[in-house]
XYZ file of C-alpha atoms in Angstrom:
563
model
C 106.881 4.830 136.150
C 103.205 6.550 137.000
C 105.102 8.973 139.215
C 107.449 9.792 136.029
C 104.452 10.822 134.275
C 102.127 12.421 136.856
C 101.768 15.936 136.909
C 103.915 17.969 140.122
C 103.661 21.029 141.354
C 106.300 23.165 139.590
C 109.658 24.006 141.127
C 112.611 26.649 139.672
C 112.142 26.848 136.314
C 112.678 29.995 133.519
C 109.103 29.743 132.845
C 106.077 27.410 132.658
C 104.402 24.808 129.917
C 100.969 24.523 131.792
C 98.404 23.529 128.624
C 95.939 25.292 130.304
C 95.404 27.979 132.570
C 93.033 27.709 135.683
C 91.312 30.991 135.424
C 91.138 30.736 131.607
C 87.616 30.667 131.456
C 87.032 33.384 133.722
C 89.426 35.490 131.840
C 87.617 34.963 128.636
C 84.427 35.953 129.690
C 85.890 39.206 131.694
C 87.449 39.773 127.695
C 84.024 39.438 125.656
C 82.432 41.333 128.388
C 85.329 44.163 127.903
C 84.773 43.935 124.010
C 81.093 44.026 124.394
C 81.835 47.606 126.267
C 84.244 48.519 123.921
C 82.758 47.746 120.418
C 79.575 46.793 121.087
C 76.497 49.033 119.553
C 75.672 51.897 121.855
C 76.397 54.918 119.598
C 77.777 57.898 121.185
C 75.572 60.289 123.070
C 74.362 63.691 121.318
C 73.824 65.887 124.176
C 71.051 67.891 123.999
C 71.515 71.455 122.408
C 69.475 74.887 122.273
C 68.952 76.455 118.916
C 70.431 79.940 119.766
C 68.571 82.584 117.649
C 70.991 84.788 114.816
C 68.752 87.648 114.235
C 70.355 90.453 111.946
C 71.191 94.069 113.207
C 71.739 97.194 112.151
C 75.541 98.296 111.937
C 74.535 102.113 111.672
C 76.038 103.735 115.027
C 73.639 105.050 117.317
C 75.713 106.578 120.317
C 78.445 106.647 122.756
C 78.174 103.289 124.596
C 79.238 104.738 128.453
C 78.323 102.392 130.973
C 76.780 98.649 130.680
C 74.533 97.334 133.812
C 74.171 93.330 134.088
C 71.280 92.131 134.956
C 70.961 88.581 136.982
C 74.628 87.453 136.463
C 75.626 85.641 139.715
C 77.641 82.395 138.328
C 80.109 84.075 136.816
C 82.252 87.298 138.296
C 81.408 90.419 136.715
C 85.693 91.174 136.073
C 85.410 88.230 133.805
C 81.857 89.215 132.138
C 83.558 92.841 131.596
C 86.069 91.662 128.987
C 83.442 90.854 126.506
C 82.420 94.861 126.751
C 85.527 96.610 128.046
C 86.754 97.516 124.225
C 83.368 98.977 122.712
C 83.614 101.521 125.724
C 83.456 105.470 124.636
C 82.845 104.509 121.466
C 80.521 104.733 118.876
C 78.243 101.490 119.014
C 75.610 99.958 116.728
C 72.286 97.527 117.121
C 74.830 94.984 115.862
C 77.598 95.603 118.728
C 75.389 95.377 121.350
C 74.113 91.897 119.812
C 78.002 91.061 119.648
C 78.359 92.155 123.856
C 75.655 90.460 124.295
C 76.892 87.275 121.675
C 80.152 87.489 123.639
C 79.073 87.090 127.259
C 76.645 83.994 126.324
C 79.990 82.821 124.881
C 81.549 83.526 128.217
C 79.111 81.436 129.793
C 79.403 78.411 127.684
C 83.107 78.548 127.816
C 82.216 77.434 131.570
C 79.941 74.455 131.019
C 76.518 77.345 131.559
C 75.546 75.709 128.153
C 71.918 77.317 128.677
C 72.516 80.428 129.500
C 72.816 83.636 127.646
C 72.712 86.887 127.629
C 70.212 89.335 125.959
C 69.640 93.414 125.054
C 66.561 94.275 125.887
C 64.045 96.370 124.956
C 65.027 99.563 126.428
C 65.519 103.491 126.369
C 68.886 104.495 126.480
C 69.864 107.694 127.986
C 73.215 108.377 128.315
C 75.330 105.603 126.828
C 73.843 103.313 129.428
C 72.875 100.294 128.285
C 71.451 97.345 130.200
C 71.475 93.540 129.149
C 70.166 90.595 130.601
C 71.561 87.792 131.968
C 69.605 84.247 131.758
C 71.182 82.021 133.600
C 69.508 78.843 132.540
C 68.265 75.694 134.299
C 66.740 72.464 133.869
C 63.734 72.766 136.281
C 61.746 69.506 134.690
C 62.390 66.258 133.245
C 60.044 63.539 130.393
C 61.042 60.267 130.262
C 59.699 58.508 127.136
C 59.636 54.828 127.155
C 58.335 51.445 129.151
C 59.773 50.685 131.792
C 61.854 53.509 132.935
C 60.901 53.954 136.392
C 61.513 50.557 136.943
C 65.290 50.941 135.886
C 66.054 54.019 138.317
C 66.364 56.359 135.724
C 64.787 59.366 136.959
C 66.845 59.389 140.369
C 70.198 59.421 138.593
C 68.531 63.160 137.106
C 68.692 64.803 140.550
C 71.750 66.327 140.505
C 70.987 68.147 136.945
C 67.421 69.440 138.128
C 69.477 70.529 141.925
C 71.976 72.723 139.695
C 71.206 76.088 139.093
C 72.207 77.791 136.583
C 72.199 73.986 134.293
C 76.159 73.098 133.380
C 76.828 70.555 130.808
C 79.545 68.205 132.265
C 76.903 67.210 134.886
C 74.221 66.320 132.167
C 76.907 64.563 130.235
C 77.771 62.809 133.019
C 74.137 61.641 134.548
C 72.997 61.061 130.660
C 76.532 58.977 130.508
C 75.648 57.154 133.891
C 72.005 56.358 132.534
C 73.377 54.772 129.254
C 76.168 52.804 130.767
C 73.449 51.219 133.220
C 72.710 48.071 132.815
C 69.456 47.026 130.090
C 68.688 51.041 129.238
C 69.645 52.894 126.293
C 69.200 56.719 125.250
C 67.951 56.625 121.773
C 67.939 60.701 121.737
C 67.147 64.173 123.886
C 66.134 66.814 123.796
C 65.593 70.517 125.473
C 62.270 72.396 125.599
C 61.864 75.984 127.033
C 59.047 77.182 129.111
C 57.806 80.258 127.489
C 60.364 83.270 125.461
C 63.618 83.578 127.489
C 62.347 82.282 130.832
C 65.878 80.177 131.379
C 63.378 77.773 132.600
C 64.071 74.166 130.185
C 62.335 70.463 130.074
C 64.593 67.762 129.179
C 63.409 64.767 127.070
C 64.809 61.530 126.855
C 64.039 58.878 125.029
C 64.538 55.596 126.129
C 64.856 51.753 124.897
C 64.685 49.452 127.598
C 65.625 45.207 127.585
C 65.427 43.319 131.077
C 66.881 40.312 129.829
C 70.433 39.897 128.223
C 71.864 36.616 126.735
C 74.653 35.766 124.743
C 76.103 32.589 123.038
C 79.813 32.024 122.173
C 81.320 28.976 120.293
C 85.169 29.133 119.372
C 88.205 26.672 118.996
C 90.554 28.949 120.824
C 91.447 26.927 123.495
C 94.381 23.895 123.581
C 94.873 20.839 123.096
C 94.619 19.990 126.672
C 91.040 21.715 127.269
C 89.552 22.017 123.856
C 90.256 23.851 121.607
C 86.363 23.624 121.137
C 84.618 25.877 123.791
C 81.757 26.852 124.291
C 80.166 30.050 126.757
C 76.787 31.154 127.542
C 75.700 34.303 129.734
C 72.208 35.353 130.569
C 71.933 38.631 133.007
C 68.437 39.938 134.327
C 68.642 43.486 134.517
C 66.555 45.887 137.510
C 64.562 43.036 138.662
C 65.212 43.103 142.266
C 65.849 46.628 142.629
C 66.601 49.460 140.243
C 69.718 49.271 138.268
C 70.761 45.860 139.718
C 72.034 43.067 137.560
C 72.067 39.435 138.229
C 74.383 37.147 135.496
C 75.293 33.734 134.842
C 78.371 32.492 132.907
C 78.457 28.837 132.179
C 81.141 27.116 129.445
C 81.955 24.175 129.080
C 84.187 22.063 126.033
C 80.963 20.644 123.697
C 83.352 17.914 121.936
C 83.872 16.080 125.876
C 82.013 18.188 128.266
C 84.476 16.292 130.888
C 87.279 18.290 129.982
C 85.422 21.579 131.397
C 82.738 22.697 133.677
C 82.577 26.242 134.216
C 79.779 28.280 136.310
C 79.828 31.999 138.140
C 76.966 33.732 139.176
C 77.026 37.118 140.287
C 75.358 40.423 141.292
C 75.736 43.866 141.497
C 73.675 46.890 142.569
C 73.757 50.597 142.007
C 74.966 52.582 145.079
C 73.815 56.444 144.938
C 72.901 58.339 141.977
C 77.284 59.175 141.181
C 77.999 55.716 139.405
C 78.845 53.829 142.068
C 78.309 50.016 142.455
C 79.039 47.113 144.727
C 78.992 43.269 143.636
C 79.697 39.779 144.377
C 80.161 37.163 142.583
C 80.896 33.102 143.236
C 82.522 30.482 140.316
C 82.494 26.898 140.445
C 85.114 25.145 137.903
C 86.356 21.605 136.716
C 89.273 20.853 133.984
C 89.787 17.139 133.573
C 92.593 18.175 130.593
C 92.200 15.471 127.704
C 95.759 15.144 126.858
C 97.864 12.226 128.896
C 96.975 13.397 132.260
C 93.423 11.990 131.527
C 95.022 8.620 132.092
C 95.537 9.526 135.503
C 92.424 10.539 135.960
C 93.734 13.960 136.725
C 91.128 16.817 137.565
C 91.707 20.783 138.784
C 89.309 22.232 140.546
C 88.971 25.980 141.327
C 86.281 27.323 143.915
C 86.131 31.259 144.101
C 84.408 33.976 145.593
C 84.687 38.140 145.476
C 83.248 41.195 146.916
C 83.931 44.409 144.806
C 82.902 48.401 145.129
C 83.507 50.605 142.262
C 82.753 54.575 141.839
C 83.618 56.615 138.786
C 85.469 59.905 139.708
C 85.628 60.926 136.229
C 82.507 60.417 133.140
C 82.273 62.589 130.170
C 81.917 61.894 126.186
C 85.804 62.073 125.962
C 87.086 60.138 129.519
C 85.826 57.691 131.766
C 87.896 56.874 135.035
C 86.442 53.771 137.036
C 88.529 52.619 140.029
C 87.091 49.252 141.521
C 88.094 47.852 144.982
C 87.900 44.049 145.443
C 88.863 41.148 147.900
C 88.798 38.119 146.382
C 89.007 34.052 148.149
C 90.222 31.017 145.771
C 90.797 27.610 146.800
C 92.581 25.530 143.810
C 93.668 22.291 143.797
C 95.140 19.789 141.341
C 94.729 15.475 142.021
C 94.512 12.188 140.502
C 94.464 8.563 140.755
C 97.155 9.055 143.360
C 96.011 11.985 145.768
C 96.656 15.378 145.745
C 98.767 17.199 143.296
C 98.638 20.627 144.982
C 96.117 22.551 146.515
C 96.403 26.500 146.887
C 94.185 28.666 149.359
C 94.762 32.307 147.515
C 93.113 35.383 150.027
C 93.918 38.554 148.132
C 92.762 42.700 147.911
C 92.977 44.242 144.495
C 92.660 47.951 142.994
C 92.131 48.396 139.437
C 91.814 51.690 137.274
C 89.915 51.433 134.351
C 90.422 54.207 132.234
C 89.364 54.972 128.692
C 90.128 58.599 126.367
C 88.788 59.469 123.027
C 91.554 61.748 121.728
C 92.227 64.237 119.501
C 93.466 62.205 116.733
C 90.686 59.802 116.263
C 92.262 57.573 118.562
C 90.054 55.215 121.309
C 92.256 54.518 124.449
C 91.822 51.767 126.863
C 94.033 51.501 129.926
C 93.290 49.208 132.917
C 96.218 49.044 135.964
C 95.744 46.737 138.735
C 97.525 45.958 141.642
C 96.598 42.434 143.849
C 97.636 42.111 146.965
C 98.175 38.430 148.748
C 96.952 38.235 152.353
C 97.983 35.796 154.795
C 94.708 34.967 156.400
C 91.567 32.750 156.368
C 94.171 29.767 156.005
C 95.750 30.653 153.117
C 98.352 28.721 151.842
C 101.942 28.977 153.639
C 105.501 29.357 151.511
C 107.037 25.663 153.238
C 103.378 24.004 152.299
C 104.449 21.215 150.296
C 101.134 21.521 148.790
C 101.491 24.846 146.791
C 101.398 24.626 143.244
C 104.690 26.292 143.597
C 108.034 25.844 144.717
C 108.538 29.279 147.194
C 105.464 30.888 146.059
C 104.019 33.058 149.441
C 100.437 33.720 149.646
C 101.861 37.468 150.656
C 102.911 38.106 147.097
C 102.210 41.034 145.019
C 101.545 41.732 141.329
C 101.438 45.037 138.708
C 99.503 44.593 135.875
C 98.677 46.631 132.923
C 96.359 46.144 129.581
C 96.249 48.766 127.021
C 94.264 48.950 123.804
C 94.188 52.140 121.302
C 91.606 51.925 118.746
C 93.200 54.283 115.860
C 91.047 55.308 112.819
C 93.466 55.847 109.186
C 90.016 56.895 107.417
C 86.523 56.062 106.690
C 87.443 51.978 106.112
C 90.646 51.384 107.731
C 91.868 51.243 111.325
C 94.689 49.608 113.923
C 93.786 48.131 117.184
C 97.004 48.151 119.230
C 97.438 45.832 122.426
C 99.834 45.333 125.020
C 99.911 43.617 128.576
C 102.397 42.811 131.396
C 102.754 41.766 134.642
C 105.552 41.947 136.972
C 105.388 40.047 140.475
C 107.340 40.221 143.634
C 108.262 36.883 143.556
C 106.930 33.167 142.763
C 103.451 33.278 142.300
C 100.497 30.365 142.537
C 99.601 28.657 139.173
C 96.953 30.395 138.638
C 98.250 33.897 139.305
C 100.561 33.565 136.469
C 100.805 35.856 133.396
C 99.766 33.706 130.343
C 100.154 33.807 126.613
C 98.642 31.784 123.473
C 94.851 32.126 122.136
C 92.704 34.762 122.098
C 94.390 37.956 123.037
C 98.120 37.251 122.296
C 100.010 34.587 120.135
C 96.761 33.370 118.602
C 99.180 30.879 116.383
C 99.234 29.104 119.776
C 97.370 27.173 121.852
C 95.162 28.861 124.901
C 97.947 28.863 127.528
C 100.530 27.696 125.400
C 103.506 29.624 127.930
C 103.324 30.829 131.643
C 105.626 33.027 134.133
C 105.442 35.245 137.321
C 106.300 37.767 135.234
C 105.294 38.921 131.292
C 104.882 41.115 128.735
C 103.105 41.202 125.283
C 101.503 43.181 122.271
C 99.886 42.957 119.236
C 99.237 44.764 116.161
C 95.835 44.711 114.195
C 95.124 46.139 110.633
C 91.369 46.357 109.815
C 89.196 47.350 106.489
C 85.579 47.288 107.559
C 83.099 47.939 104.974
C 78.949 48.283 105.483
C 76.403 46.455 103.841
C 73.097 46.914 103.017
C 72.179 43.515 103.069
C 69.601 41.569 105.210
C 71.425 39.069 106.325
C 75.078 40.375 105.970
C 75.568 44.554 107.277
C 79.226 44.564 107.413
C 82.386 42.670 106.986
C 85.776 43.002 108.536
C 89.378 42.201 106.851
C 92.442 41.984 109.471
C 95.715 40.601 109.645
C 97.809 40.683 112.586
C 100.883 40.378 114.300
C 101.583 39.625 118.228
C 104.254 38.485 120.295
C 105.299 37.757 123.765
C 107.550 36.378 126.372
C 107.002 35.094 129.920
C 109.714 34.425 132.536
C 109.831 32.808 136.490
C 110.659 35.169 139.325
C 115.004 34.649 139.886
C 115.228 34.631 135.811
C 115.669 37.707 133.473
C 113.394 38.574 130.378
C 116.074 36.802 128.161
C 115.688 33.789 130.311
C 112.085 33.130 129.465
C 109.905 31.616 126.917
C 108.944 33.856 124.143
C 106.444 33.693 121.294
C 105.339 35.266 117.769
C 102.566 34.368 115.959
C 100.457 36.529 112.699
C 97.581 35.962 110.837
C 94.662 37.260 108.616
C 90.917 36.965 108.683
C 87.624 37.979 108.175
C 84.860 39.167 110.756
C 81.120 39.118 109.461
C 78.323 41.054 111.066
C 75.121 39.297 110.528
C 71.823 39.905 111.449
C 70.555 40.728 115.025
C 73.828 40.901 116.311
C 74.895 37.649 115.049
C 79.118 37.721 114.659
C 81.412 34.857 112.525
C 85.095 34.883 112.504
C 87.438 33.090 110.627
C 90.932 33.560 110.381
C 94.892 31.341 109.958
C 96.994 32.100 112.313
C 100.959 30.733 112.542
C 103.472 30.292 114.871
C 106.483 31.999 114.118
C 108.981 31.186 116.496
C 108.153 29.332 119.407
C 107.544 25.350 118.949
C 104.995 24.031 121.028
C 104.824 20.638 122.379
C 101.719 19.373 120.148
C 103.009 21.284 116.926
C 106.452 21.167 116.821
C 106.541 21.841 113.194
C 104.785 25.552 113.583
C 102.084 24.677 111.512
C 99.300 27.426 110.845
C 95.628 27.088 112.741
C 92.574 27.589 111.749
C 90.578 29.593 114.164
C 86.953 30.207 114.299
C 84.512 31.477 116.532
C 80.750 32.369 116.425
C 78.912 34.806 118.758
C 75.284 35.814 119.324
C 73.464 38.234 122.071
C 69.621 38.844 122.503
C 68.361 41.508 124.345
C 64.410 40.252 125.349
C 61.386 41.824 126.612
C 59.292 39.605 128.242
C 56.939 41.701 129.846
C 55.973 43.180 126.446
C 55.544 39.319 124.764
C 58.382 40.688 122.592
C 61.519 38.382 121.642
C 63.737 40.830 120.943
C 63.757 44.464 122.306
C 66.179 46.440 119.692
């Protein structure tokens, strides 16, 4: 009878019924770390601009225009700067067609990221048609950082390569002033450009700076199951530069605050800066316990994940409109399943992953999110064999491979309303571990479900989100949010077709509130449409709910918050 009822690893089946997934946790805190990137409040970046001077001119014609000499154009090829002059030749010219040569080369210039140099007539006698103009090819020879703390966060190094380029271009100040926002605990609040003297091509650039070497963050939400949950709780504190420069060093604990039993979740990690061109390397180690609440308590059943990662990341491509980050990572898991009996399963996972992050702002006021990855099983540092009758699956090899893809567009309709569109999938080579599994219910898809209500080797999903946000002026309230949604997936077991698996559909409506000092509510119904899960077999709707705070603190300036 117990061994009718104990849990066993999982043999050939069209898909899984797990309650919970193993890596749940960590998932959720990689997703609110994502949002936080995504939606979180760092405004985009003005770059800093130079007022260029429209003086009027005469349009009387003075003379034959015969020949024009440039003076201290090197960065561009004179064939190219000729174009901008080649049709007022042998004819009569004015004050204001010289401005206009001279209006058209600067353009010239710009067109090809020289966004501080220009070209100028000046003052001159002209004997025979010839006219000279001058070229100022512009640099950034200087730079003022305003604000505490800033040498302490590395900022000024990650300026080299804009005061080393001369004449100045703007996709490498975009991209260092890009760098320097996206690093951890600094913000650019504005910029500026100052010029030494009248037409020197000689600039200072100012930045202003807010600065926060502590981050924390509270989460409360019932979006798990019934198995682990659905109450959860998550807490993350990160110190930011206080080893060295740009480093970070986070925590992420959670646990289930209705039994703490049913979850213990820790993972420390660190990361450092590597060069001044957005790279980074990490670690980071995790420590977890699920003693699910539901009948397997009886048995006194317990899953236990141990995990540690190294990871490199460099960014090949940064500017206001697309950011490409590919990260490198090897990762070690041991996870193992037991109870009053003995061992359930226990899975040694070595793998290598690559993952492209990439995100586009385009042309139709549309925010794009893309992230590929590909993981790669190893069969080293013991890991677990295909005959081990110890797996947590039936034929899974710890040489497997997996494609996955997550997608998010961000589409404005106008001023108040907007879509968020989602998708994921994963396909696999063949039976995967437990917790290698693509899974659906809670938070990102079927959120009429329970947190992984469904499970396969192999899945798909997407959702659809329509949102009216409207400010407030309010102390205590500064915006709300009105959505209702619609998402849906299926997941199916390596040997089965996408018509063999489990699918699910679930939609909803809610409200978001922005409070105060970054304080977030949500409340929201969601139903299953389809799919009847084991604990709510007659699709009833949920009530979901979660709460979510973050503090940015300055304790070296006795100051609670920073911004």
């Amino acid at each position: 009878m117990l061994a009718a009822v104990a849990p066993s690893p999982v043999t050939a089946q069209q898909a899984s019924q797990p309650g919970f997934d193993p890596r749940q946790t960590e998932k959720r805190f990689d997703a609110l770390e994502s949002q936080r990137a995504t939606t979180d409040a760092r405004p985009g970046l003005q770059m800093p601009r130079v007022l260029q001077s429209e003086g009027s001119a005469d349009s009387k014609p003075l003379f034959v225009l015969r020949k024009i000499s440039l003076i201290g154009a090197r960065a561009i090829p004179r064939e190219e700067l000729v174009r901008a002059y080649q049709p007022y030749l042998g004819k009569n010219v004015s004050q204001a067609d010289l401005a206009a040569i001279a209006s058209a080369i600067s353009d010239i210039y710009r067109a090809a990221g020289f966004h501080l140099s220009r070209a100028i007539v000046p003052p001159q006698d002209i004997q025979g048609g010839h006219v000279r103009l001058q070229v100022i090819e512009g640099s950034i020879v200087e730079v003022a950082l305003k604000g505490e703390g800033t040498d302490r966060f590395g900022v000024r190094p990650l300026l080299g390569p804009v005061l080393a380029e001369q004449p100045s271009r703007l996709p490498t100040l975009e991209r260092q002033l890009l760098l320097i926002n996206g690093r951890p605990g600094v913000r650019i609040t504005d910029t500026a450009l100052e010029e030494f003297g009248v037409a020197s091509g000689r600039f200072r650039l100012v930045i202003f700076l807010k600065t926060w070497r502590v981050f924390t963050s509270f989460g409360l939400d019932n979006l798990g199951s019934s198995a682990v949950g659905p109450w959860q709780s998550y807490a993350t504190g990160a110190l930011n530069s206080y080893l060295i420069p740009g480093d970070v060093l986070a925590l992420n604990l959670s646990t289930t605050p209705g039994d703490p039993r049913e979850l213990a979740f820790g993972r420390l990690s660190y990361d450092v800066p590597v060069g001044t061109d957005g790279g980074r390397l990490g670690a980071s180690a995790l420590y977890s316990e699920v003693r699910p609440g539901d009948i397997r308590r009886l048995f006194n059943d317990v899953t236990k994940t141990e995990s540690f990662d190294i990871r490199g990341s460099i960014v090949p491509l940064q500017s206001q409109k697309s950011t490409l980050t590919i990260t490198a990572a090897a990762g070690f898991s041991n996870v193992s399943e037991s109870d009053i009996i003995g061992p359930v399963y226990r899975d040694y996972i070595r793998t290598v992953s690559l993952t492209s992050d990439y995100r586009l702002q385009d042309n139709f006021g549309g925010n794009n999110y893309l992230t590929v990855m590909g993981r790669q099983g190893l069969d080293i540092f013991g890991a677990s064999q295909q005959d081990d009758g110890f797996s947590s699956r039936y034929g899974a090899s710890s040489t497997f491979s997996v494609l996955g893809l997550w997608f998010t567009r961000y589409q404005a309709l106008s001023d108040a309303w907007s879509v968020k569109l989602s998708a994921a999938g994963q396909i696999a080579s063949g039976p995967l571990f437990l917790s290698q599994q693509f899974y659906l219910g809670g938070a990102a898809f079927g959120r009429g479900y329970g947190s992984a209500e469904i499970s396969g080797d192999n899945g798909m999903a997407g959702s659809l989100e329509l949102r009216f946000d409207q400010k407030l002026n309010l102390g205590y309230l500064t915006g709300y949010q009105l959505y209702s949604f619609v998402d849906a997936g299926t997941a199916w077991n390596a040997g089965y077709s996408y018509n063999d698996g489990l699918a699910l559909t679930s939609a909803g409506a809610g409200v978001r509130f922005f409070l105060g000092n970054d304080l977030r509510a949500d409340i929201a119904v969601a139903a299953p449409l389809s799919y009847r899960a084991p604990d709510n077999t007659t699709r009833s709707a949920r009530a979901l709910f979660s709460l979510s705070n973050s503090f940015r603190l300055c304790p070296e300036r006795a100051q609670a918050r920073c911004l």
